[in-house]
XYZ file of C-alpha atoms in Angstrom:
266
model
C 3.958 -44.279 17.855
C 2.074 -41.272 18.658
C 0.387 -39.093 16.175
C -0.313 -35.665 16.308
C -1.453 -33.049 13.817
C 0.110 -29.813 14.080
C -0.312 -26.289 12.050
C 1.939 -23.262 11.418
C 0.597 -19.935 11.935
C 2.327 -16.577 11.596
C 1.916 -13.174 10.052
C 3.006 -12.927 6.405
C 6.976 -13.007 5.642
C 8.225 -14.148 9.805
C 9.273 -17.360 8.104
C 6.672 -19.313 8.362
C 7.364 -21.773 5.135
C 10.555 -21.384 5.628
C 10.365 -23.776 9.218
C 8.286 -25.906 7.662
C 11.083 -26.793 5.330
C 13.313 -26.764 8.010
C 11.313 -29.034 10.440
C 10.927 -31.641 6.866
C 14.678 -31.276 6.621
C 15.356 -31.744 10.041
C 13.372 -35.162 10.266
C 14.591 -36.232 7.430
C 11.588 -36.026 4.903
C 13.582 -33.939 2.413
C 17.049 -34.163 1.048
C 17.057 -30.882 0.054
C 16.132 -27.630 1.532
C 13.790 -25.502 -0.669
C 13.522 -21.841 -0.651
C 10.209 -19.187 -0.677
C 12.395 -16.542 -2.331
C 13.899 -19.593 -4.906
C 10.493 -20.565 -5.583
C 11.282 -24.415 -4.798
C 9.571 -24.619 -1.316
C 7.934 -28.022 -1.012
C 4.487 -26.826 0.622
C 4.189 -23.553 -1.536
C 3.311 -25.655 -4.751
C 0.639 -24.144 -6.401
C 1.428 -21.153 -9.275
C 0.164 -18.192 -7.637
C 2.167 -18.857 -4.685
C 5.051 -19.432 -6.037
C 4.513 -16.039 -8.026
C 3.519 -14.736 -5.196
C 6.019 -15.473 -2.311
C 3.639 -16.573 0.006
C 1.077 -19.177 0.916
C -2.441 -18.956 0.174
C -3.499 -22.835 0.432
C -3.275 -24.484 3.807
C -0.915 -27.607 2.435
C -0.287 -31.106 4.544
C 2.874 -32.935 4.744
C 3.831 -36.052 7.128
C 7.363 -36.409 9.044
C 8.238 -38.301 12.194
C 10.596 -37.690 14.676
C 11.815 -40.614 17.241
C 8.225 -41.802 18.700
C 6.058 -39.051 17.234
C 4.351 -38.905 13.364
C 3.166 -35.399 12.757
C 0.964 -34.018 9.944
C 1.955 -30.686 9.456
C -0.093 -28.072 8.329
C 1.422 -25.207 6.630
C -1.332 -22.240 6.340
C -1.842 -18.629 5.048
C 0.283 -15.858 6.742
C -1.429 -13.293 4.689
C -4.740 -11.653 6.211
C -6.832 -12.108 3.264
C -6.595 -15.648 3.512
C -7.547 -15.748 7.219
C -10.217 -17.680 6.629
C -8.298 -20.716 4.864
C -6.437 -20.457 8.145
C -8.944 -20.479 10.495
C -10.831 -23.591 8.860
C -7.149 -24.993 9.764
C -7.447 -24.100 13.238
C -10.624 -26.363 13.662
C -8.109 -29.839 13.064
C -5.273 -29.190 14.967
C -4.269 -30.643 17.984
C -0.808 -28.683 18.723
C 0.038 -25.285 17.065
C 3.637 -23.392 16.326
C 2.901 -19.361 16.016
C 5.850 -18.246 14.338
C 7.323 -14.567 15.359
C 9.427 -11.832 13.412
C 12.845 -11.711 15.743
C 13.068 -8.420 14.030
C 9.752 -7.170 14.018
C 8.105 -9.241 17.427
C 4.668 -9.258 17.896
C 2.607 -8.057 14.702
C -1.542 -7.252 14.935
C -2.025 -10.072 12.828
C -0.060 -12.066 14.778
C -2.129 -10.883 17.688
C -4.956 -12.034 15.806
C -4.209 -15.650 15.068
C -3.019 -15.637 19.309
C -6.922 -15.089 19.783
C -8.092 -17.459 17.359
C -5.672 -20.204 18.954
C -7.503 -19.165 22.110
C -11.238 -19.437 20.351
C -10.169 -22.965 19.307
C -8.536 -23.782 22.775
C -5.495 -25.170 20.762
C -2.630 -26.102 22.910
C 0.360 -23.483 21.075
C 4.459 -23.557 20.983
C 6.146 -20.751 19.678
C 8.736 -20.014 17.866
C 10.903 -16.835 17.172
C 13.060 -16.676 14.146
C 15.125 -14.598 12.681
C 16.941 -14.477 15.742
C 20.069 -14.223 13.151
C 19.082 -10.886 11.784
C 20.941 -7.264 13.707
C 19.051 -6.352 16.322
C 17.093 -9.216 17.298
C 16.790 -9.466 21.235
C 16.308 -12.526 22.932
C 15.209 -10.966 26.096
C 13.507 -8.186 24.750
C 11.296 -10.637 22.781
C 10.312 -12.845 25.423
C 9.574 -9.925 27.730
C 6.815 -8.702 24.625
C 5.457 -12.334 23.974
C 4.578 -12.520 27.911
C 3.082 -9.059 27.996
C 1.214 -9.524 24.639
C 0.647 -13.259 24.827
C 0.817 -14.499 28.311
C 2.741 -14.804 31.435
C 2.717 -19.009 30.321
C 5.205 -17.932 27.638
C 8.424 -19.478 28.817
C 11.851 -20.119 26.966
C 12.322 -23.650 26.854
C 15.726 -23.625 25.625
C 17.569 -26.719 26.887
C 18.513 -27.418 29.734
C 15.289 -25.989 31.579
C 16.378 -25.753 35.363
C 16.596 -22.661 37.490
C 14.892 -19.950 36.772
C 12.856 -21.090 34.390
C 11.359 -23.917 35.958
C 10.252 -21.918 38.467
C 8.810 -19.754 35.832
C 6.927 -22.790 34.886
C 5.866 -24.137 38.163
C 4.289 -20.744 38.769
C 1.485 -20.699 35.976
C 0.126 -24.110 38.434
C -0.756 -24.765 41.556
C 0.037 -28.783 41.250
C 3.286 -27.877 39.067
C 4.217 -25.306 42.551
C 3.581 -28.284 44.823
C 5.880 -30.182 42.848
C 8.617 -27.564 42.389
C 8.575 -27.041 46.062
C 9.111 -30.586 46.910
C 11.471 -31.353 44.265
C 12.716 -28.102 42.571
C 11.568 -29.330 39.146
C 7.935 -30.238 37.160
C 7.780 -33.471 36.067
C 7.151 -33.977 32.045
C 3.568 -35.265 32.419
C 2.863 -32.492 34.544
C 3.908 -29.609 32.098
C 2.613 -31.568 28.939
C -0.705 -31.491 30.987
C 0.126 -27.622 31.223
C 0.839 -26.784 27.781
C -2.633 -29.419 26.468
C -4.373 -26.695 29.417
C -3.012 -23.640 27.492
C -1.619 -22.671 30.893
C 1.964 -23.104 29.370
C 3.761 -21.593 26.359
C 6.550 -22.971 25.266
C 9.180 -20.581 23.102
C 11.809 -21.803 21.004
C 14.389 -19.168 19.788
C 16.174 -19.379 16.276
C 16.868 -18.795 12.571
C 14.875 -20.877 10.186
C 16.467 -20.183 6.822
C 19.921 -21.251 8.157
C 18.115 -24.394 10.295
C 19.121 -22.766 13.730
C 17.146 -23.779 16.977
C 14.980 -26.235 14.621
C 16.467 -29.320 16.658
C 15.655 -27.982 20.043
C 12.355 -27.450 18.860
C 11.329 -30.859 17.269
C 13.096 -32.283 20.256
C 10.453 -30.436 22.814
C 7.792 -30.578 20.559
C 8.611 -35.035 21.035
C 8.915 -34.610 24.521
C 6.396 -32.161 25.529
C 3.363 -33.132 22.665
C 0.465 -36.239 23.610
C -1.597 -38.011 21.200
C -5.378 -36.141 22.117
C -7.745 -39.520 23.114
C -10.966 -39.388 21.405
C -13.809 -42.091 21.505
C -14.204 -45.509 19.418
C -16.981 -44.521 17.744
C -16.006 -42.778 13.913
C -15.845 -39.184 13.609
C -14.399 -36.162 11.424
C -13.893 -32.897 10.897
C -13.492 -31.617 7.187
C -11.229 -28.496 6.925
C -10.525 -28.427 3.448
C -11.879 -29.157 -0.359
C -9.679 -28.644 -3.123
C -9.577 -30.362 -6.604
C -7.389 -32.980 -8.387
C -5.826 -32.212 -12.098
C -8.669 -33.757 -13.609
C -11.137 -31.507 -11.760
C -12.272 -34.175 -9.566
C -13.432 -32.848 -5.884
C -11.131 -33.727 -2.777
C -12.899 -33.723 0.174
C -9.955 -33.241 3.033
C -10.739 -34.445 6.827
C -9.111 -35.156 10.224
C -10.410 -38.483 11.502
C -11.208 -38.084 15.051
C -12.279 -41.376 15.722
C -12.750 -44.911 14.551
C -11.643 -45.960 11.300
C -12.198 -44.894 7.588
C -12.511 -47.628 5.109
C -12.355 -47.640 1.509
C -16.114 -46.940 0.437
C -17.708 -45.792 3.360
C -20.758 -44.194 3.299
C -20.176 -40.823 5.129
C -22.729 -38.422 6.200
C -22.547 -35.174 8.294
């Protein structure tokens, strides 16, 4: 089984909690859907947040989906906690940049785009509250490419046609292919997306767990485990502290192993 680590990003209130509980719910890690607005939303744990409405501590939780385990990495929407978000950025190997259907592309959302591109970190995208008046398929895509990039194609299934010309025209080796064949092959366009030549976009409604298949279903197919070297190796993006006040020390092992008292240093 492949493993992958993958974060949520999005400008405060597009929904971004609200697909994490989804994409749990749809793998099967929770019974029960929770709720921002009910206060019951499994990553948004702490007091404030709940309060609050929104998430100000980057949270972790595992799920798997058919050969894939993913730790997903729900983080702050809200600009003043950027920088809990951009510590996030540094451990990821796939991101999902979640978009307002009804308000598109926001500055902040513009924002974490060029931090995704500082941190080179291969990004899907998904647009919800698709369910909402007024919310434009076409319209949307049309802003993401102009905004984003020309890589930002809609990879609703099946993707033939159009589109996979759309895709074999952000690469030379994924033209040669489309020209001989009239389609990319898999490895080809997961090369792509690793690349950040390729964007794929995912349309739907979160809170009513629309479009969250086809999504964890590309994200399977379309995802690869990064290769990193035997030797051991980690990055640290977060410390936090236990109920007895003792200090966590959270990391993304790179490389190697990590056994039980290790001597670490930096």
């Amino acid at each position: 089984m492949q493993k992958v680590t993958l974060g949520i990003l999005a400008h405060v209130d597009s929904g971004k909690t609200t697909l994490s509980e989804g994409l749990l719910y749809a793998s099967g890690a929770l019974r029960k859907l929770g709720r921002v607005d009910h206060g019951d939303a499994f990553l948004d744990t702490d007091t404030l947040e709940k309060a609050r409405g929104i998430t100000i501590f980057s949270k972790q939780a595992l799920l798997k989906t058919g050969c894939t385990g993913i730790t997903l990495l729900d983080t702050p929407g809200h600009v003043d906690f950027s920088t809990e978000t951009e510590r996030t950025l540094q451990v990821l190997d796939y991101a999902v940049l979640v978009v307002s259907g009804t308000d598109g592309v926001q500055s902040h959302t513009e924002t974490l785009w060029r931090l995704l591109n500082r941190y080179q970190v291969p990004t899907f995208v998904f647009v919800n509250k698709m369910d909402s008046p007024g919310a434009d398929k076409t319209q949307l895509l049309a802003q993401l490419k102009k905004r984003f990039s020309d890589g930002c194609v809609d990879f609703t299934e099946p993707i033939d046609g159009e589109r996979m010309e759309e895709i074999a025209m952000q690469n030379e080796t994924a033209m040669d292919a489309y020209l001989d064949t009239e389609t990319v092959p898999d490895e080809t366009i997961r090369a792509m997306i690793a690349r950040r030549e390729l964007f794929p976009c995912y349309f739907g409604s979160a809170l009513k767990v629309d479009g969250i298949e086809q999504f964890v279903a590309g994200f399977e197919r379309f995802a690869q485990e990064p290769q990193y070297n035997g030797e051991f190796g980690a990055r640290i993006y977060k410390v936090s502290h236990d109920a007895q006040g003792n200090r966590l020390t959270w990391l993304k092992v790179t490389g190697g192993e990590l056994k039980a008292k290790m001597m670490l240093s930096g």
